[in-house]
Amino acid sequence: MRKNFAIITLIATAFTAVKRAYAAADPNFHIYLAFGQSNMEGAGPIEGQDKTVDKRFQMLSTTSCNGRQMGNWYDATPPLAHCGGKLGPVDYFGRTLVKKLPEQIKVGVVVVAVAGCDIQLFEKDNYKSYNMPDWMRNTVQNYGGNPYGRLVEMAKKAQQSGVIKGILLHQGETNSGQQNWPGRVKAIYNNLLTDLGLNANDVPLLAGEVVSSGQGGSCGGMNSIIQSLPQTIPTAHVVSSDGLGQQGDGLHFTSASYRTFGERYANEMLKLLGDVKVDGSAGGNTGGDAGNAGGNTGGNTGGDAGNAGGNAGGNTGGNTGGDAGNAGGNGGFGGNNGGFPGFGGGNGGFGGNGGGFPGFGGGNGGFPGFGGGNGGFGGFGGNGGNNGGNQGGNTGGNTGGDAGANTGGNTGGNTGGDSGASATSGDCWGDEMGYSCCKEKKTIVMYTDISGRWSVEGGKWCAIKNTNNSDCWAEKLGFKCCDPKKCRDVVYFDYDGQWDVENGEWCGITTQNVMC
């Protein structure tokens, strides 16, 4: 993979434009925010049945501890709020959703909770004056001293990957009997909607009752106030705690009760979601402004940043399209038979009619396996290629032909080299998501996500077997892996994996990294 750093500097602008289209949020990844005090934090002992989870249920870590890095996605095994938490209602909320939703739907949760806290701690303009006890300070500090701010920060990170569908709340014991509680919750809910650009009709609030008086709850009288929440917030819905046992302290549910409570939250959400349909544009059809990289006329005249190529050419490439991405054209940044290795315009933007980066261009354009019209960058456009992005197939936007369409020449125009990174032996982890594993001995690593590394064969996504994606695969090549604390840009990818640059040196991207 050793490429001159100066070369990468020249192509970075065009790569970044395409990367942004490629990394668009997946509408089939449903995100839920959750906040509250100890019952949301989780107070139930974690048992054997709780330690395995469907990989379609993910959590975005809101703190850094126990091997998890803040801002990264992980399988949603408890604890979900922070390392001092235990089993809570969100655990079986997510598990129930992935069990009952179509298998192409993933669920992600973002949980921020502080045991014993007053609702004031989540008030955007009032948290600083909260007089918290000393024992609470360490937990609050884990959230940067501002739990509301951390929830918003991580929610924005989650929005890069999926779509926020709802907000979960369990809080009230500390504010028991306070009639102004619903109004204060409304202010927090409205702040979240505003700060995250959300619409209340699309993002309901689900609030759970505290331990009921019938079960010996110390704060059971608070439930009448919680039950009034929909009168203050029309898009709020209350989840009953009726019949759910507690641990003997009058405050915290048992582990069995948390499991049932989570199911109740999920069933309420499922009623609100109605008949959930898989979005066929997932990972696809980012077209329009930033995605039409290629095609006969520079990405179908499309957009600002995406027209990497096109026939009208010129020294700096492109034609009718946009500002930053016009790297191509007949004789511009590559041209039909020359120019920059593997790029080139002509009928195809990145990877024109000539040669190319190994496994990149060739044919009439396109990245291997993506295709798209008479060119285009990996199905991001052209005449036939509605992105095909993310993971192709049913979730990859099939309107442009299988997984982004292949009209750009043999699996994306493969005359420019092999079709990349090795598929090793072992079980096919892609089976559980409906994808076969790659059969070629070498196939370029086209995409890396929380599940593993992906390539394309025959115009369809395939999983690369047993790649130990969380390990630092780049070390064997003499390079470091990228710092998981910083979001990454895919500057280059080859047979080995995806690469970014850190401190002037190449670094390998693993599943521990989050894309910018």
Short mmCIF file of C-alpha atoms in Angstrom, two decimals, residues 53-392:
data_model
loop_
_atom_site.label_atom_id
_atom_site.label_comp_id
_atom_site.label_asym_id
_atom_site.label_seq_id
_atom_site.Cartn_x
_atom_site.Cartn_y
_atom_site.Cartn_z
CA VAL A 53 -26.56 -10.03 22.49
CA ASP A 54 -27.55 -9.91 18.82
CA LYS A 55 -24.95 -7.84 16.98
CA ARG A 56 -27.80 -5.83 15.46
CA PHE A 57 -28.16 -4.23 18.91
CA GLN A 58 -25.37 -1.71 19.45
CA MET A 59 -24.46 0.86 22.08
CA LEU A 60 -22.49 4.07 21.60
CA SER A 61 -20.19 4.37 24.58
CA THR A 62 -20.78 7.67 26.39
CA THR A 63 -17.70 7.26 28.61
CA SER A 64 -14.26 5.69 28.25
CA CYS A 65 -13.63 2.74 30.56
CA ASN A 66 -13.39 -1.05 30.66
CA GLY A 67 -11.90 -1.20 27.19
CA ARG A 68 -14.63 0.93 25.63
CA GLN A 69 -13.78 4.29 24.09
CA MET A 70 -16.23 7.17 24.21
CA GLY A 71 -17.87 7.74 20.84
CA ASN A 72 -17.35 4.20 19.53
CA TRP A 73 -20.00 1.60 18.81
CA TYR A 74 -19.98 -1.77 20.59
CA ASP A 75 -22.24 -4.78 20.97
CA ALA A 76 -24.83 -3.71 23.56
CA THR A 77 -23.86 -5.89 26.50
CA PRO A 78 -24.40 -4.29 29.91
CA PRO A 79 -23.54 -1.95 31.45
CA LEU A 80 -24.76 0.58 28.90
CA ALA A 81 -24.64 3.91 30.76
CA HIS A 82 -21.13 3.76 32.24
CA CYS A 83 -18.85 1.21 33.83
CA GLY A 84 -20.48 1.56 37.25
CA GLY A 85 -23.90 0.63 35.92
CA LYS A 86 -25.60 -2.75 35.83
CA LEU A 87 -28.62 -4.24 34.05
CA GLY A 88 -31.34 -1.70 33.24
CA PRO A 89 -34.47 -1.32 31.10
CA VAL A 90 -32.58 -0.26 27.95
CA ASP A 91 -30.91 -3.69 27.72
CA TYR A 92 -34.11 -5.56 26.93
CA PHE A 93 -35.66 -2.60 25.16
CA GLY A 94 -33.07 -3.00 22.44
CA ARG A 95 -33.08 -6.79 22.48
CA THR A 96 -36.85 -6.85 22.04
CA LEU A 97 -36.75 -4.38 19.17
CA VAL A 98 -34.19 -6.31 17.12
CA LYS A 99 -36.14 -9.50 17.80
CA LYS A 100 -39.39 -8.04 16.48
CA LEU A 101 -38.20 -5.65 13.76
CA PRO A 102 -37.15 -6.76 10.24
CA GLU A 103 -33.71 -8.36 10.26
CA GLN A 104 -32.28 -5.55 8.13
CA ILE A 105 -32.98 -3.06 10.95
CA LYS A 106 -30.27 -2.39 13.51
CA VAL A 107 -30.85 -0.66 16.85
CA GLY A 108 -28.38 1.61 18.63
CA VAL A 109 -28.69 3.22 22.06
CA VAL A 110 -26.98 6.21 23.66
CA VAL A 111 -27.38 6.13 27.45
CA VAL A 112 -26.44 8.80 30.00
CA ALA A 113 -27.61 8.25 33.57
CA VAL A 114 -26.54 9.29 37.07
CA ALA A 115 -27.78 7.45 40.15
CA GLY A 116 -29.63 9.62 42.65
CA CYS A 117 -29.68 12.74 40.46
CA ASP A 118 -32.34 15.42 40.47
CA ILE A 119 -33.89 16.29 37.10
CA GLN A 120 -31.91 19.56 37.41
CA LEU A 121 -28.73 17.75 36.39
CA PHE A 122 -30.16 17.42 32.83
CA GLU A 123 -31.35 21.01 32.59
CA LYS A 124 -29.24 22.69 29.95
CA ASP A 125 -29.05 26.08 31.63
CA ASN A 126 -29.36 25.01 35.25
CA TYR A 127 -27.09 22.03 35.82
CA LYS A 128 -24.11 24.10 36.98
CA SER A 129 -25.92 25.23 40.11
CA TYR A 130 -26.90 21.70 41.12
CA ASN A 131 -25.63 20.97 44.62
CA MET A 132 -24.70 17.33 44.20
CA PRO A 133 -23.44 15.08 47.00
CA ASP A 134 -19.76 14.11 46.95
CA TRP A 135 -20.47 10.46 46.08
CA MET A 136 -22.14 11.55 42.83
CA ARG A 137 -19.30 13.72 41.57
CA ASN A 138 -17.19 10.98 40.05
CA THR A 139 -20.06 9.70 37.88
CA VAL A 140 -20.89 13.22 36.73
CA GLN A 141 -17.25 13.88 35.98
CA ASN A 142 -17.19 10.78 33.77
CA TYR A 143 -19.66 12.71 31.61
CA GLY A 144 -17.39 15.74 31.48
CA GLY A 145 -19.28 17.42 34.32
CA ASN A 146 -22.32 17.95 32.07
CA PRO A 147 -24.52 14.88 31.48
CA TYR A 148 -26.92 16.76 29.21
CA GLY A 149 -24.02 18.08 27.14
CA ARG A 150 -22.54 14.59 26.85
CA LEU A 151 -25.89 13.17 25.73
CA VAL A 152 -26.15 15.78 22.98
CA GLU A 153 -22.52 15.30 21.96
CA MET A 154 -22.90 11.53 21.62
CA ALA A 155 -26.32 11.85 19.98
CA LYS A 156 -24.75 13.99 17.25
CA LYS A 157 -22.09 11.33 16.79
CA ALA A 158 -24.82 8.69 16.53
CA GLN A 159 -26.63 10.74 13.89
CA GLN A 160 -23.64 10.20 11.62
CA SER A 161 -24.48 6.49 11.63
CA GLY A 162 -28.24 6.28 11.93
CA VAL A 163 -31.54 8.05 12.60
CA ILE A 164 -32.85 8.97 16.06
CA LYS A 165 -36.29 7.40 16.53
CA GLY A 166 -37.08 8.05 20.17
CA ILE A 167 -35.98 9.20 23.63
CA LEU A 168 -36.30 7.07 26.78
CA LEU A 169 -36.55 8.49 30.30
CA HIS A 170 -36.54 6.91 33.74
CA GLN A 171 -36.23 9.49 36.49
CA GLY A 172 -38.35 10.91 39.25
CA GLU A 173 -37.48 9.25 42.53
CA THR A 174 -35.36 12.23 43.61
CA ASN A 175 -38.12 14.61 42.49
CA SER A 176 -40.93 12.58 44.03
CA GLY A 177 -44.08 14.61 44.64
CA GLN A 178 -42.91 17.67 42.69
CA GLN A 179 -45.80 18.89 40.55
CA ASN A 180 -43.51 20.94 38.29
CA TRP A 181 -41.60 17.83 37.17
CA PRO A 182 -43.54 17.38 33.87
CA GLY A 183 -42.80 20.97 32.86
CA ARG A 184 -39.11 20.54 33.60
CA VAL A 185 -39.01 17.32 31.58
CA LYS A 186 -40.72 19.13 28.72
CA ALA A 187 -37.99 21.79 28.71
CA ILE A 188 -35.27 19.11 28.53
CA TYR A 189 -37.11 17.25 25.77
CA ASN A 190 -37.55 20.47 23.77
CA ASN A 191 -33.87 21.33 24.20
CA LEU A 192 -32.85 17.91 22.91
CA LEU A 193 -35.11 18.26 19.88
CA THR A 194 -33.73 21.72 19.11
CA ASP A 195 -30.08 20.87 19.68
CA LEU A 196 -30.31 17.76 17.51
CA GLY A 197 -32.55 19.17 14.78
CA LEU A 198 -35.37 16.73 15.53
CA ASN A 199 -39.16 16.91 15.15
CA ALA A 200 -41.31 15.90 18.13
CA ASN A 201 -43.72 14.00 15.89
CA ASP A 202 -40.86 11.82 14.68
CA VAL A 203 -39.14 11.35 18.05
CA PRO A 204 -41.54 10.48 20.90
CA LEU A 205 -40.58 10.48 24.58
CA LEU A 206 -41.14 7.26 26.53
CA ALA A 207 -41.14 7.69 30.32
CA GLY A 208 -41.25 4.77 32.72
CA GLU A 209 -42.99 4.69 36.08
CA VAL A 210 -41.04 4.20 39.31
CA VAL A 211 -41.56 1.15 41.57
CA SER A 212 -45.26 1.13 42.35
CA SER A 213 -46.75 1.44 45.83
CA GLY A 214 -48.30 -1.98 45.34
CA GLN A 215 -44.77 -3.43 45.09
CA GLY A 216 -43.55 -1.53 48.14
CA GLY A 217 -42.15 1.41 46.22
CA SER A 218 -40.86 4.24 48.39
CA CYS A 219 -41.78 6.80 45.73
CA GLY A 220 -44.86 5.11 44.28
CA GLY A 221 -46.88 8.30 44.66
CA MET A 222 -44.72 9.86 41.96
CA ASN A 223 -46.40 7.66 39.36
CA SER A 224 -49.51 9.85 39.26
CA ILE A 225 -47.28 12.78 38.26
CA ILE A 226 -45.43 10.68 35.67
CA GLN A 227 -48.78 9.52 34.28
CA SER A 228 -49.74 13.16 33.67
CA LEU A 229 -46.73 13.75 31.41
CA PRO A 230 -48.69 13.36 28.11
CA GLN A 231 -50.88 16.29 29.19
CA THR A 232 -47.77 18.47 29.13
CA ILE A 233 -45.95 16.75 26.26
CA PRO A 234 -48.36 15.48 23.57
CA THR A 235 -45.71 13.15 22.14
CA ALA A 236 -44.91 11.59 25.53
CA HIS A 237 -45.98 8.04 26.43
CA VAL A 238 -45.88 6.38 29.84
CA VAL A 239 -44.61 2.84 30.39
CA SER A 240 -46.25 1.08 33.34
CA SER A 241 -44.25 -0.54 36.15
CA ASP A 242 -47.30 -2.37 37.47
CA GLY A 243 -46.42 -5.76 38.96
CA LEU A 244 -42.65 -5.28 38.61
CA GLY A 245 -40.83 -6.42 41.74
CA GLN A 246 -38.08 -4.53 43.54
CA GLN A 247 -34.88 -5.47 45.36
CA GLY A 248 -36.10 -4.65 48.87
CA ASP A 249 -34.90 -1.06 48.98
CA GLY A 250 -38.19 0.30 47.64
CA LEU A 251 -36.39 1.98 44.73
CA HIS A 252 -34.68 -0.43 42.35
CA PHE A 253 -36.21 -3.15 40.23
CA THR A 254 -34.92 -6.70 40.16
CA SER A 255 -33.05 -7.99 37.12
CA ALA A 256 -36.12 -9.96 36.06
CA SER A 257 -38.20 -6.81 36.37
CA TYR A 258 -35.73 -4.81 34.28
CA ARG A 259 -36.04 -7.39 31.52
CA THR A 260 -39.84 -7.14 31.54
CA PHE A 261 -39.70 -3.35 31.87
CA GLY A 262 -37.44 -3.14 28.81
CA GLU A 263 -39.87 -5.27 26.85
CA ARG A 264 -42.68 -2.91 27.84
CA TYR A 265 -40.70 0.11 26.65
CA ALA A 266 -40.04 -1.73 23.38
CA ASN A 267 -43.65 -2.79 22.85
CA GLU A 268 -44.78 0.78 23.39
CA MET A 269 -42.24 1.96 20.82
CA LEU A 270 -43.28 -0.73 18.36
CA LYS A 271 -46.88 0.47 18.57
CA LEU A 272 -45.72 3.97 17.73
CA LEU A 273 -43.50 2.80 14.87
CA GLY A 274 -46.33 0.85 13.26
CA ASP A 275 -45.54 -1.28 10.22
CA VAL A 276 -41.81 -0.73 9.88
CA LYS A 277 -40.52 -0.96 6.33
CA VAL A 278 -36.88 -1.48 5.42
CA ASP A 279 -35.55 1.61 3.68
CA GLY A 280 -34.25 0.39 0.32
CA SER A 281 -32.10 3.48 -0.08
CA ALA A 282 -29.94 2.55 2.91
CA GLY A 283 -26.39 3.16 1.93
CA GLY A 284 -27.62 4.02 -1.51
CA ASN A 285 -28.88 6.95 -3.47
CA THR A 286 -26.90 9.63 -1.76
CA GLY A 287 -26.81 10.85 -5.37
CA GLY A 288 -28.00 14.38 -5.77
CA ASP A 289 -25.58 16.95 -4.48
CA ALA A 290 -22.55 15.09 -3.23
CA GLY A 291 -22.91 11.64 -4.64
CA ASN A 292 -22.98 11.79 -8.43
CA ALA A 293 -19.32 11.21 -9.00
CA GLY A 294 -18.96 10.25 -12.60
CA GLY A 295 -21.45 9.59 -15.35
CA ASN A 296 -21.41 10.90 -18.86
CA THR A 297 -21.67 14.52 -17.87
CA GLY A 298 -19.74 14.70 -14.67
CA GLY A 299 -22.22 12.96 -12.46
CA ASN A 300 -25.43 13.91 -14.23
CA THR A 301 -24.84 17.61 -13.67
CA GLY A 302 -25.07 16.86 -9.99
CA GLY A 303 -24.20 18.91 -7.09
CA ASP A 304 -21.41 20.73 -5.42
CA ALA A 305 -18.79 18.29 -4.31
CA GLY A 306 -19.33 15.07 -6.10
CA ASN A 307 -18.64 15.44 -9.81
CA ALA A 308 -15.39 13.57 -9.95
CA GLY A 309 -15.10 13.09 -13.66
CA GLY A 310 -17.14 13.67 -16.74
CA ASN A 311 -16.62 14.11 -20.44
CA ALA A 312 -16.43 17.84 -20.72
CA GLY A 313 -13.04 17.72 -19.06
CA GLY A 314 -10.54 20.47 -19.06
CA ASN A 315 -7.29 20.82 -17.22
CA THR A 316 -8.88 20.63 -13.83
CA GLY A 317 -11.57 18.24 -14.90
CA GLY A 318 -15.30 18.04 -14.64
CA ASN A 319 -17.86 20.07 -16.46
CA THR A 320 -21.24 21.19 -15.26
CA GLY A 321 -20.78 20.01 -11.77
CA GLY A 322 -19.85 21.76 -8.69
CA ASP A 323 -16.91 23.08 -6.86
CA ALA A 324 -14.59 20.65 -5.17
CA GLY A 325 -14.94 17.30 -6.81
CA ASN A 326 -14.25 17.90 -10.47
CA ALA A 327 -11.24 15.66 -10.68
CA GLY A 328 -11.42 14.28 -14.16
CA GLY A 329 -12.49 14.99 -17.66
CA ASN A 330 -10.63 14.18 -20.83
CA GLY A 331 -7.11 15.05 -19.88
CA GLY A 332 -7.67 16.62 -16.51
CA PHE A 333 -6.90 14.69 -13.35
CA GLY A 334 -6.21 11.54 -15.24
CA GLY A 335 -7.91 11.67 -18.58
CA ASN A 336 -8.85 8.75 -20.78
CA ASN A 337 -5.46 7.18 -21.13
CA GLY A 338 -3.16 8.80 -18.69
CA GLY A 339 -2.66 11.42 -16.08
CA PHE A 340 -2.84 10.36 -12.49
CA PRO A 341 -2.55 6.62 -11.96
CA GLY A 342 -5.96 5.09 -11.62
CA PHE A 343 -7.96 8.22 -11.63
CA GLY A 344 -8.76 9.99 -14.85
CA GLY A 345 -11.92 11.33 -16.29
CA GLY A 346 -13.37 10.61 -19.66
CA ASN A 347 -16.39 8.41 -19.26
CA GLY A 348 -16.03 7.91 -15.62
CA GLY A 349 -14.46 10.32 -13.18
CA PHE A 350 -12.35 8.30 -10.79
CA GLY A 351 -10.79 5.55 -12.83
CA GLY A 352 -11.43 6.46 -16.45
CA ASN A 353 -10.77 4.46 -19.59
CA GLY A 354 -7.16 3.82 -18.86
CA GLY A 355 -5.28 2.31 -16.01
CA GLY A 356 -5.55 2.89 -12.40
CA PHE A 357 -4.70 2.30 -8.85
CA PRO A 358 -4.52 -1.44 -8.28
CA GLY A 359 -8.07 -2.65 -8.23
CA PHE A 360 -9.55 0.78 -8.64
CA GLY A 361 -10.37 2.16 -12.02
CA GLY A 362 -10.39 0.84 -15.50
CA GLY A 363 -13.38 0.07 -17.66
CA ASN A 364 -15.58 3.09 -18.06
CA GLY A 365 -14.93 4.17 -14.55
CA GLY A 366 -16.13 3.30 -11.13
CA PHE A 367 -14.60 1.64 -8.13
CA PRO A 368 -14.50 -2.15 -8.35
CA GLY A 369 -17.85 -3.69 -7.73
CA PHE A 370 -19.73 -0.46 -7.42
CA GLY A 371 -20.14 0.69 -11.02
CA GLY A 372 -22.71 3.29 -11.77
CA GLY A 373 -23.61 4.55 -15.21
CA ASN A 374 -20.72 5.13 -17.57
CA GLY A 375 -18.42 5.55 -14.67
CA GLY A 376 -18.96 7.10 -11.35
CA PHE A 377 -17.11 6.53 -8.16
CA GLY A 378 -18.29 3.29 -6.66
CA GLY A 379 -21.89 3.56 -7.69
CA PHE A 380 -22.19 7.01 -6.20
CA GLY A 381 -23.89 8.18 -9.31
CA GLY A 382 -23.58 7.91 -13.03
CA ASN A 383 -26.56 6.85 -15.03
CA GLY A 384 -27.20 3.62 -13.27
CA GLY A 385 -25.72 3.63 -9.84
CA ASN A 386 -27.73 4.83 -6.85
CA ASN A 387 -24.75 4.57 -4.50
CA GLY A 388 -25.10 0.96 -3.53
CA GLY A 389 -23.19 2.28 -0.55
CA ASN A 390 -23.11 0.89 2.96
CA GLN A 391 -23.81 -2.76 2.52
CA GLY A 392 -25.52 -3.03 -0.83
#
